Short mmCIF file of C-alpha atoms in Angstrom, two decimals:
data_model
loop_
_atom_site.label_atom_id
_atom_site.label_comp_id
_atom_site.label_asym_id
_atom_site.label_seq_id
_atom_site.Cartn_x
_atom_site.Cartn_y
_atom_site.Cartn_z
CA MET A 1 0.07 0.18 0.38
CA ILE A 2 1.01 3.52 -0.73
CA SER A 3 -0.61 6.55 0.59
CA ARG A 4 0.16 10.29 0.88
CA THR A 5 -1.16 13.09 3.28
CA VAL A 6 -1.91 16.54 1.93
CA LYS A 7 -4.03 19.44 2.80
CA VAL A 8 -7.20 20.71 0.85
CA GLY A 9 -6.34 23.39 -1.28
CA SER A 10 -9.59 24.82 -2.45
CA PRO A 11 -11.09 27.77 -0.35
CA HIS A 12 -14.28 26.09 0.11
CA GLY A 13 -12.94 22.56 0.43
CA LEU A 14 -14.24 19.42 -1.23
CA HIS A 15 -17.44 20.90 -2.49
CA ALA A 16 -18.97 20.08 -5.70
CA ARG A 17 -16.97 21.37 -8.50
CA PRO A 18 -13.14 20.71 -6.74
CA ALA A 19 -14.69 17.59 -6.12
CA ALA A 20 -15.85 16.35 -9.47
CA ILE A 21 -12.66 17.11 -10.87
CA PHE A 22 -10.47 15.25 -8.49
CA ALA A 23 -13.28 12.04 -9.00
CA ASN A 24 -13.30 12.35 -12.59
CA ALA A 25 -9.38 12.18 -12.74
CA ALA A 26 -9.23 8.85 -9.75
CA GLY A 27 -11.90 7.80 -12.35
CA GLU A 28 -9.46 7.69 -15.40
CA TYR A 29 -7.50 5.25 -13.63
CA GLU A 30 -9.79 2.13 -14.63
CA ASP A 31 -7.48 -0.27 -13.14
CA ILE A 32 -6.30 1.22 -9.70
CA GLU A 33 -8.87 1.80 -6.93
CA PHE A 34 -7.92 4.96 -4.50
CA THR A 35 -9.29 5.71 -1.28
CA LEU A 36 -9.50 9.23 0.10
CA THR A 37 -9.65 9.31 4.09
CA LYS A 38 -10.36 12.18 6.60
CA GLY A 39 -10.53 11.14 9.71
CA ASP A 40 -12.31 7.90 10.45
CA GLU A 41 -13.92 8.47 7.50
CA SER A 42 -13.05 6.98 4.02
CA ALA A 43 -14.33 7.25 0.43
CA ASP A 44 -14.12 5.87 -3.21
CA ALA A 45 -11.79 8.75 -5.06
CA ALA A 46 -13.64 7.96 -8.03
CA SER A 47 -16.84 8.47 -6.63
CA LEU A 48 -18.18 12.24 -6.58
CA LEU A 49 -20.80 11.25 -3.83
CA GLU A 50 -18.30 9.93 -1.75
CA VAL A 51 -15.79 12.32 -1.98
CA MET A 52 -18.32 15.31 -1.18
CA THR A 53 -19.73 13.13 2.00
CA LEU A 54 -16.15 13.28 3.44
CA GLY A 55 -16.65 17.21 3.95
CA ALA A 56 -13.23 18.13 3.75
CA GLU A 57 -12.89 21.86 4.19
CA PHE A 58 -10.09 23.75 3.27
CA GLY A 59 -6.67 23.31 5.15
CA ASP A 60 -8.39 19.76 6.34
CA GLU A 61 -5.90 16.67 6.30
CA VAL A 62 -6.74 14.12 3.58
CA THR A 63 -5.05 11.04 2.82
CA LEU A 64 -4.79 9.41 -0.27
CA SER A 65 -4.14 5.56 -0.52
CA THR A 66 -4.25 2.64 -2.97
CA ASP A 67 -2.98 -0.96 -2.74
CA ASP A 68 -1.35 -1.02 -6.26
CA ASP A 69 2.11 -0.34 -5.31
CA SER A 70 3.17 1.01 -8.79
CA ALA A 71 0.62 3.76 -9.14
CA THR A 72 3.10 5.89 -7.25
CA GLU A 73 3.05 8.33 -10.14
CA ALA A 74 -0.76 8.45 -10.27
CA LEU A 75 -0.85 9.02 -6.86
CA GLU A 76 1.16 12.11 -6.97
CA VAL A 77 -0.67 13.55 -9.46
CA LEU A 78 -3.99 13.05 -7.78
CA ALA A 79 -2.51 14.39 -4.52
CA ALA A 80 -1.49 17.64 -6.45
CA LEU A 81 -5.14 17.97 -7.33
CA LEU A 82 -5.96 17.81 -4.10
CA GLU A 83 -3.28 20.56 -2.69
CA GLU A 84 -4.35 23.01 -5.76
CA ASN A 85 -7.03 25.73 -5.90
CA GLN A 86 -9.47 24.20 -8.64
CA GLU A 87 -11.51 27.38 -8.02
CA GLN A 88 -9.58 29.38 -9.95
#
């Protein structure tokens, strides 16, 4: 398992638009399952509804992980999306 913990960079957190951008990007990696975790709650990173349900706000720490140890590059791309301000 590989993981990366980042802080949410969008000023309004992972609401509709930033969550959709992130979930769509995670879904593009069809053969890799990513999990997004905030506190004790986890979500399928490719599910817009599950990502939004986490309620991640600006500055919250979230952990992105996958059991696919060969997915380091994909994990880094998705982690960068979480850190970016998707509302610009």
